[in-house]
Coordinates of C-alpha atoms in Angstrom, one line a residue:
M11 CA 138.4 135.5 162.8
T12 CA 136.6 132.5 161.5
T13 CA 137.6 129.2 162.2
E14 CA 137.0 126.3 159.1
P15 CA 135.2 123.3 160.4
A16 CA 137.4 120.4 160.5
V17 CA 136.6 117.4 158.2
A18 CA 135.5 114.1 159.5
P19 CA 137.3 111.2 158.1
A20 CA 135.8 108.9 156.3
T21 CA 134.8 105.5 158.0
A22 CA 132.8 102.5 157.0
S23 CA 129.4 103.7 158.0
S24 CA 130.2 106.7 155.8
P25 CA 128.4 107.1 152.9
T26 CA 131.4 108.5 151.2
S27 CA 132.8 105.4 151.6
Q28 CA 134.3 103.2 148.7
F29 CA 136.3 100.3 148.8
S30 CA 135.9 98.5 145.3
L31 CA 135.0 99.8 141.2
S32 CA 131.7 100.8 140.9
T33 CA 129.7 99.0 138.1
A34 CA 129.3 102.2 136.5
A35 CA 132.5 102.8 136.3
A36 CA 133.1 99.4 135.6
R37 CA 131.2 99.4 132.4
T38 CA 133.4 102.0 130.8
L39 CA 135.7 99.5 129.9
T40 CA 133.4 96.5 128.6
T41 CA 131.5 95.7 125.5
T42 CA 127.4 95.7 126.7
T43 CA 125.4 92.8 125.1
K44 CA 123.1 94.8 122.6
S45 CA 120.1 93.5 121.2
A46 CA 119.0 94.5 117.9
P47 CA 116.7 97.4 117.1
Q48 CA 113.2 97.1 118.5
M49 CA 109.8 98.0 116.8
R50 CA 106.4 98.1 118.1
G51 CA 104.7 98.7 115.0
I52 CA 104.9 95.4 113.9
S53 CA 102.3 93.1 114.0
S54 CA 101.1 89.3 113.0
R55 CA 100.3 90.8 109.1
W56 CA 98.2 87.6 108.9
L57 CA 96.4 88.6 105.9
I58 CA 99.7 88.9 104.2
R59 CA 100.5 85.9 105.0
Q60 CA 97.3 83.5 104.5
L61 CA 96.7 85.1 100.9
P62 CA 98.1 82.9 98.1
W63 CA 100.4 85.5 95.9
V64 CA 99.9 84.9 92.1
Q65 CA 102.8 86.2 89.9
V66 CA 102.0 89.3 87.5
S67 CA 104.2 89.6 85.0
G68 CA 102.9 92.6 83.2
G69 CA 102.2 94.8 86.0
T70 CA 98.4 94.2 85.1
Y71 CA 96.0 91.6 86.2
R72 CA 92.8 91.1 84.3
V73 CA 89.8 89.4 85.8
N74 CA 87.7 87.8 83.4
R75 CA 84.2 86.7 84.2
R76 CA 80.8 85.4 82.4
L77 CA 79.0 87.9 81.8
S78 CA 76.3 89.5 84.6
L79 CA 73.1 91.2 84.3
A80 CA 72.8 91.5 88.0
V81 CA 72.9 95.3 88.8
G82 CA 74.6 95.3 92.3
R83 CA 72.8 97.3 95.0
G84 CA 75.4 100.2 95.8
R85 CA 75.3 102.5 98.7
V86 CA 74.3 106.1 98.4
A87 CA 75.7 109.1 100.3
F88 CA 74.8 112.1 102.0
V89 CA 76.0 115.5 103.0
Q90 CA 74.9 116.6 106.5
A91 CA 75.1 120.5 107.1
G92 CA 73.0 120.4 110.6
A93 CA 70.7 117.9 112.7
D94 CA 67.9 118.6 110.3
D95 CA 69.7 119.2 107.2
V96 CA 70.8 115.8 105.2
R97 CA 71.1 115.9 101.7
I98 CA 71.8 113.3 99.2
I99 CA 74.9 113.5 96.9
P100 CA 73.2 113.5 93.3
E101 CA 75.7 111.5 91.8
T102 CA 75.3 108.9 94.3
L103 CA 71.5 108.0 93.1
R104 CA 73.4 106.1 90.0
E105 CA 74.0 103.1 93.1
L106 CA 70.3 102.7 92.6
P107 CA 70.1 99.9 89.9
V108 CA 67.3 101.8 88.3
L109 CA 69.5 104.6 87.6
R110 CA 73.2 103.0 86.9
D111 CA 75.0 104.8 84.4
F112 CA 72.4 107.6 83.9
A113 CA 74.2 110.6 82.3
D114 CA 72.0 113.3 83.2
D115 CA 73.4 114.9 86.0
A116 CA 71.2 117.9 86.4
L117 CA 68.0 115.4 86.4
L118 CA 70.0 113.6 89.2
A119 CA 70.0 116.8 91.1
E120 CA 66.5 117.6 90.6
L121 CA 65.4 113.8 91.9
A122 CA 67.7 114.5 94.8
G123 CA 66.1 117.6 95.6
R124 CA 63.0 115.8 95.8
F125 CA 63.9 114.0 98.4
R126 CA 62.4 114.7 101.9
V127 CA 64.1 114.0 105.6
R128 CA 62.3 111.8 108.2
D129 CA 63.0 110.6 111.3
F130 CA 62.2 107.2 112.9
R131 CA 61.9 105.3 115.9
N132 CA 63.2 102.4 117.3
G133 CA 60.3 99.4 116.7
E134 CA 58.3 101.5 114.2
V135 CA 56.9 100.2 111.3
I136 CA 57.4 102.5 108.6
A137 CA 55.7 99.9 105.6
E138 CA 53.2 96.6 105.9
R139 CA 53.6 94.1 103.8
G140 CA 51.3 93.9 101.3
R141 CA 50.3 97.7 101.1
P142 CA 51.1 99.5 97.9
V143 CA 54.5 101.1 97.7
E144 CA 54.2 104.8 98.0
E145 CA 57.8 106.3 98.8
V146 CA 61.1 105.1 98.2
Y147 CA 63.3 104.8 101.3
V148 CA 67.2 105.3 101.5
I149 CA 68.4 105.1 104.8
A150 CA 70.2 107.8 106.3
H151 CA 71.6 106.8 109.7
G152 CA 69.9 104.0 111.8
K153 CA 68.8 100.2 110.5
I154 CA 65.5 98.8 109.6
E155 CA 64.6 95.0 109.6
R156 CA 62.7 93.4 106.5
I157 CA 60.4 90.9 108.2
A158 CA 58.5 88.0 106.1
P159 CA 56.6 85.0 106.8
G160 CA 58.1 81.7 106.6
K161 CA 57.8 79.1 103.5
Y162 CA 54.6 77.7 105.2
G163 CA 53.1 80.6 107.0
D164 CA 54.5 80.0 110.2
E165 CA 55.4 83.6 112.4
E166 CA 57.1 86.5 110.8
K167 CA 60.8 86.1 110.9
T168 CA 63.5 88.8 110.2
V169 CA 65.0 88.1 106.5
G170 CA 67.5 90.7 106.2
V171 CA 68.8 93.8 108.1
L172 CA 69.5 97.2 106.1
A173 CA 71.5 100.0 107.6
D174 CA 73.0 103.8 106.1
G175 CA 73.1 104.1 102.2
D176 CA 70.6 101.1 101.9
H177 CA 67.4 101.7 99.8
L178 CA 64.3 100.1 99.4
G179 CA 61.1 100.7 96.8
D180 CA 62.8 101.4 93.9
E181 CA 62.6 97.7 93.1
A182 CA 59.1 98.0 92.7
L183 CA 59.5 99.7 88.9
L184 CA 59.3 96.4 87.7
D185 CA 56.3 95.1 89.3
L186 CA 54.8 98.3 88.4
E187 CA 55.7 97.5 84.8
A188 CA 54.1 93.8 85.1
H189 CA 51.1 94.3 87.5
G190 CA 50.6 98.2 87.5
E191 CA 50.3 98.2 91.4
P192 CA 53.6 97.4 93.0
R193 CA 53.3 96.3 96.8
W194 CA 55.9 95.5 99.6
R195 CA 57.0 92.3 99.8
A196 CA 58.1 92.3 103.5
T197 CA 57.2 94.3 106.3
L198 CA 59.6 97.0 107.1
K199 CA 60.7 97.5 110.8
A200 CA 63.0 99.9 112.3
A201 CA 65.5 98.0 114.8
T202 CA 67.1 101.3 115.9
A203 CA 66.2 104.9 115.9
G204 CA 67.5 106.8 112.6
T205 CA 67.3 109.1 109.7
M206 CA 65.8 108.5 106.3
L207 CA 65.0 110.3 103.0
T208 CA 61.7 109.8 101.1
L209 CA 60.4 110.3 97.5
R210 CA 57.0 110.1 96.8
W211 CA 56.4 107.5 94.3
D212 CA 54.3 109.7 92.2
A213 CA 56.5 112.4 91.8
F214 CA 59.4 109.8 90.5
L215 CA 56.8 108.8 88.3
E216 CA 56.2 112.4 86.9
L217 CA 59.8 113.1 86.3
V218 CA 59.9 109.6 84.4
E219 CA 56.9 111.1 82.1
R220 CA 58.7 114.6 81.6
S221 CA 62.0 113.2 81.2
A222 CA 62.5 111.3 77.9
E223 CA 65.7 110.4 78.4
L224 CA 65.1 108.8 81.5
R225 CA 62.1 106.7 80.1
E226 CA 64.3 105.5 77.7
H227 CA 66.6 104.5 80.0
I228 CA 64.5 102.6 82.4
D229 CA 63.1 100.9 79.3
K230 CA 66.7 99.6 78.8
F231 CA 66.9 98.5 82.4
I232 CA 63.2 96.7 82.0
A233 CA 64.3 95.1 79.2
T234 CA 68.1 93.9 80.3
S235 CA 66.0 92.8 83.7
E236 CA 63.8 90.5 81.8
R237 CA 66.5 88.6 80.3
R238 CA 66.7 85.2 81.7
V239 CA 69.8 85.0 84.4
N240 CA 70.5 82.2 86.9
S241 CA 70.6 82.4 90.8
K242 CA 74.0 84.6 90.6
G243 CA 72.8 86.9 87.8
E244 CA 74.9 85.3 85.1
V245 CA 73.1 85.1 81.9
E246 CA 71.6 81.8 81.4
I247 CA 73.1 78.4 79.7
A248 CA 70.3 76.9 77.7
I249 CA 70.7 73.4 78.6
A250 CA 68.3 70.4 78.4
A251 CA 68.0 67.0 81.2
G252 CA 65.9 64.2 81.6
H253 CA 64.3 64.3 78.2
E254 CA 63.6 61.4 76.3
G255 CA 63.6 60.3 72.9
E256 CA 64.6 62.5 70.0
A257 CA 63.9 65.9 71.6
E258 CA 65.2 69.0 70.5
I259 CA 68.3 69.9 72.4
P260 CA 69.1 73.9 72.7
G261 CA 71.7 75.6 71.3
S262 CA 73.8 78.3 73.4
F263 CA 77.1 79.6 74.3
V264 CA 79.1 81.1 77.3
D265 CA 78.9 85.2 77.1
Y266 CA 81.9 87.3 78.7
D267 CA 82.2 90.3 80.3
L268 CA 82.9 92.8 77.7
A269 CA 84.7 95.1 79.9
P270 CA 86.6 93.0 82.7
R271 CA 88.2 94.4 85.8
E272 CA 92.4 94.7 86.0
Y273 CA 94.3 95.4 88.4
E274 CA 97.5 97.2 88.2
L275 CA 100.1 97.1 91.0
S276 CA 100.2 99.7 93.3
L277 CA 103.0 100.6 95.2
T278 CA 104.4 101.8 98.9
Q279 CA 107.8 103.8 98.6
T280 CA 110.1 105.7 100.8
I281 CA 113.8 106.7 100.4
L282 CA 115.9 105.8 103.3
R283 CA 118.9 108.3 104.4
M284 CA 122.3 107.3 105.9
H285 CA 125.6 109.4 106.7
T286 CA 128.3 107.7 105.1
R287 CA 130.1 108.2 108.2
V288 CA 127.5 106.6 109.9
A289 CA 128.2 103.2 107.7
D290 CA 132.2 103.4 107.6
L291 CA 132.9 103.5 111.0
Y292 CA 130.0 102.2 113.4
N293 CA 129.3 98.8 111.8
D294 CA 130.3 96.6 114.6
P295 CA 128.7 94.6 115.9
M296 CA 125.8 95.1 114.1
N297 CA 125.4 96.3 110.5
Q298 CA 123.6 100.0 110.5
L299 CA 122.4 99.8 106.9
E300 CA 121.1 96.0 107.5
E301 CA 119.4 97.3 110.7
Q302 CA 117.8 100.4 109.3
L303 CA 116.7 98.3 106.2
R304 CA 115.0 95.7 108.4
L305 CA 113.1 98.3 110.1
T306 CA 112.0 100.3 106.9
V307 CA 110.6 97.1 105.1
E308 CA 108.8 96.1 108.1
E309 CA 107.3 99.4 107.9
I310 CA 106.4 99.3 104.5
R311 CA 104.9 95.7 105.1
E312 CA 102.7 96.9 107.7
R313 CA 101.1 99.8 104.9
Q314 CA 101.1 97.1 102.2
E315 CA 98.6 95.1 104.5
W316 CA 96.6 98.4 105.4
E317 CA 96.2 99.0 101.9
L318 CA 95.2 95.8 101.0
L319 CA 92.3 96.2 103.1
N320 CA 91.5 100.2 103.0
N321 CA 92.8 101.1 99.8
R322 CA 89.5 103.0 98.3
S323 CA 90.8 101.3 94.9
F324 CA 90.9 97.8 95.4
G325 CA 91.0 97.3 99.3
L326 CA 88.9 94.3 100.4
L327 CA 87.0 96.6 102.4
H328 CA 86.0 99.2 99.7
N329 CA 85.6 96.7 96.8
A330 CA 83.4 93.9 98.1
D331 CA 80.3 93.2 96.3
Y332 CA 77.3 95.1 98.3
D333 CA 74.9 92.2 98.3
Q334 CA 77.8 90.5 100.1
R335 CA 77.5 93.1 103.1
I336 CA 74.8 92.0 106.1
Q337 CA 73.9 93.8 109.4
T338 CA 74.3 92.5 112.4
H339 CA 71.1 91.3 114.4
S340 CA 71.5 93.2 117.7
G341 CA 74.5 95.2 117.2
P342 CA 77.1 92.7 118.9
P343 CA 79.0 90.1 116.8
T344 CA 76.7 86.8 117.7
P345 CA 77.2 83.1 116.6
D346 CA 73.7 83.7 114.2
D347 CA 75.6 87.1 112.4
L348 CA 79.0 84.9 111.6
D349 CA 76.5 81.7 110.3
D350 CA 75.0 84.2 108.1
L351 CA 78.5 85.4 107.1
L352 CA 79.6 81.6 105.9
A353 CA 76.5 81.1 104.4
M354 CA 76.8 83.8 101.9
R355 CA 79.6 81.9 100.1
R356 CA 80.5 78.0 99.0
G357 CA 83.4 78.1 101.0
T358 CA 85.1 80.1 103.7
D359 CA 88.8 79.7 104.8
L360 CA 89.3 82.5 107.0
F361 CA 87.8 85.3 109.2
L362 CA 89.3 88.7 109.4
A363 CA 88.7 91.2 112.3
H364 CA 90.1 93.5 114.5
P365 CA 90.8 92.1 118.0
K366 CA 88.4 94.1 119.7
A367 CA 85.6 92.7 117.2
I368 CA 87.1 89.2 118.2
A369 CA 86.6 89.8 121.8
A370 CA 83.2 90.8 121.6
F371 CA 82.1 88.2 119.6
F372 CA 83.6 85.9 122.6
R373 CA 81.6 87.6 125.2
E374 CA 78.3 87.1 123.0
C375 CA 79.4 83.3 123.0
T376 CA 80.2 82.9 126.6
R377 CA 76.7 84.6 127.2
R378 CA 75.4 81.9 125.3
G379 CA 77.3 79.4 126.8
I380 CA 79.3 78.5 123.8
Y381 CA 82.7 77.8 123.5
P382 CA 84.2 78.3 120.0
D383 CA 86.8 75.8 118.8
Q384 CA 90.2 76.9 117.6
A385 CA 92.2 75.8 114.7
E386 CA 96.2 75.1 114.0
V387 CA 97.6 77.1 111.0
N388 CA 101.2 76.9 110.3
G389 CA 102.1 75.7 114.0
H390 CA 99.9 78.4 115.5
R391 CA 96.5 77.9 117.3
V392 CA 94.2 80.3 116.5
P393 CA 90.5 80.6 117.5
A394 CA 87.5 79.1 115.3
W395 CA 84.0 79.5 114.3
R396 CA 82.8 76.2 112.5
G397 CA 86.1 74.9 111.9
V398 CA 86.7 78.3 110.1
P399 CA 90.0 80.1 111.7
I400 CA 89.6 83.7 113.0
F401 CA 92.6 86.3 112.5
P402 CA 93.2 89.6 114.2
S403 CA 93.8 92.7 112.4
G404 CA 94.5 95.6 114.2
K405 CA 94.1 97.4 110.0
I406 CA 90.7 97.1 109.9
P407 CA 89.1 100.6 111.1
I408 CA 87.2 101.3 114.2
T409 CA 84.3 103.9 113.2
D410 CA 83.4 106.3 115.9
G411 CA 84.6 104.6 118.3
H412 CA 82.6 101.4 119.1
T413 CA 81.8 99.8 115.3
S414 CA 83.7 97.8 113.1
S415 CA 83.4 95.2 110.6
I416 CA 84.3 91.3 110.1
L417 CA 85.3 89.5 106.8
A418 CA 84.9 86.2 105.6
M419 CA 86.7 85.0 102.6
R420 CA 87.9 82.4 100.2
T421 CA 91.3 82.6 98.7
G422 CA 93.1 81.1 95.9
E423 CA 93.1 81.2 92.0
D424 CA 91.5 77.5 91.5
N425 CA 88.4 78.4 94.1
Q426 CA 88.0 81.6 92.6
G427 CA 88.9 83.7 95.7
V428 CA 90.9 86.4 96.6
I429 CA 94.3 86.5 95.4
G430 CA 97.6 88.8 96.2
L431 CA 98.8 90.1 93.5
H432 CA 103.0 90.6 93.0
Q433 CA 105.7 90.5 90.7
T434 CA 108.6 88.7 91.9
G435 CA 112.2 88.9 90.1
I436 CA 112.5 92.8 89.5
P437 CA 115.8 94.4 90.0
D438 CA 117.7 95.0 93.1
E439 CA 115.1 92.8 94.8
F440 CA 115.7 92.9 98.3
D441 CA 112.2 90.6 99.4
P442 CA 109.9 89.0 97.0
S443 CA 108.3 91.7 95.1
L444 CA 110.2 94.9 97.0
N445 CA 113.4 96.1 95.9
V446 CA 116.0 98.6 97.7
R447 CA 117.6 100.9 95.1
F448 CA 120.9 102.7 95.5
M449 CA 120.4 106.4 94.7
G450 CA 123.6 108.0 95.0
I451 CA 125.4 110.3 97.7
D452 CA 124.8 113.9 97.6
D453 CA 126.8 116.9 98.7
K454 CA 126.2 116.4 102.5
A455 CA 127.7 113.2 102.4
V456 CA 124.6 111.2 102.5
M457 CA 123.9 108.0 101.0
R458 CA 120.0 107.5 99.7
Y459 CA 118.3 104.0 98.8
L460 CA 114.8 104.0 97.3
V461 CA 112.7 101.1 99.0
T462 CA 109.7 100.0 96.8
A463 CA 106.9 97.2 97.4
Y464 CA 104.7 96.3 94.8
Y465 CA 101.3 94.8 95.3
S466 CA 97.4 94.4 94.9
V467 CA 94.6 92.2 95.8
A468 CA 92.2 90.8 93.6
I469 CA 88.3 89.8 94.0
L470 CA 87.7 86.7 91.2
V471 CA 84.2 86.4 92.2
Q472 CA 81.7 88.4 93.7
D473 CA 80.9 86.2 96.6
A474 CA 84.6 85.6 97.0
V475 CA 84.4 88.1 100.1
G476 CA 81.5 89.1 102.8
I477 CA 81.6 91.6 105.4
L478 CA 79.5 91.8 108.4
E479 CA 79.1 95.5 108.8
N480 CA 78.3 97.6 111.4
V481 CA 79.6 95.4 114.6
D482 CA 79.3 97.0 118.0
I483 CA 82.5 96.2 119.6
A484 CA 81.6 98.3 123.4
A485 CA 81.6 95.6 126.2
A486 CA 77.9 95.5 127.1
R487 CA 77.4 97.0 130.8
S488 CA 75.9 95.3 133.4

């Protein structure tokens, strides 16, 4: 026979003693104070806030420009099958000005096949100023500096930096026609190790002699290049100035681009679903539909800003003119680099950079003992350089884990800058150029709402946007 142990009575010091209602139990009879639903994905969206937005009533905005004959120098693309197997994508050879709009894909493929891979090391002199041009170079990876003496014969200085996809030597075709022996106008020196593809000049000329179509295309290119243009590549207007007496005054007219670019409004859409039971019973103290819509609109606006920067059709990073893209001198963004970026246009209203790129710029300033100033924008104090505010945007991509870009732009229609495009007054408008349309209730009692934002961005003239590319944001190790 076993005896059950006696249970000791609860005392004041016993852990099971309780003399009042616990807070956990008390909360069952209370109404808690709640916050609205929070969201980590909301950013400052400085680009959307700083762009002047233009009403596009017809859904399409046409950018009319004065006729320009300056052919932009695009970027050649590559495919890599191995460390030593780098090949040019033939169609991208049309980015060379002399081959722009050339129609024969087979000839382009043959030309691409004649390029040979060549590695270069840091500090290597690839071509010397004044020497004959014997090869065309296309950079697959790495940086090459253009070095030339100053105006008064002083020591040589870096006058430009070229990087992935840039090409050199093809412009010698115009010198060949004019003088018969093209020569390098600057010394080419490798700033980093890298890889390029080379084409012997005589191999290119052999192809020109063999193809009547290519020769005709080049003759047309040369004839166009001989037409007088201003410093921006626009067809020159004949003007007389400083004359006396009855001098003959030249007549002229302003020619327009016959194929102006048109920007159609893009869109971001989603379908918001909500069960009718939730909408009917759980709307106190907060309206469930309103909160769902608020967070959905925030996410759409975040994607809108991403598209304004990264969309391949109209995004600023992909549509900035190649002549408005420069490389850093040493890797990280320095005050000299941002000064070069400012010097590319007649006015700059803002910089836009990834927060890590801004931090890298501050490190370079600190290293030189320079302290950037600040600017006040709509009650916010933001960092600035030369009086131009620097706004952060995490939507500018970081490639390879350590390189990014910094944008500088002029904004507004009156300034021939960058403008945002939208259309207000659309049916069921919830926000400017964003509407919410009821799509009905399905057989599962789920309500559906179509949420749509319409937008785009336009660059009115080429120098409205400049980009500092291949910005190294990695912190320097001591």
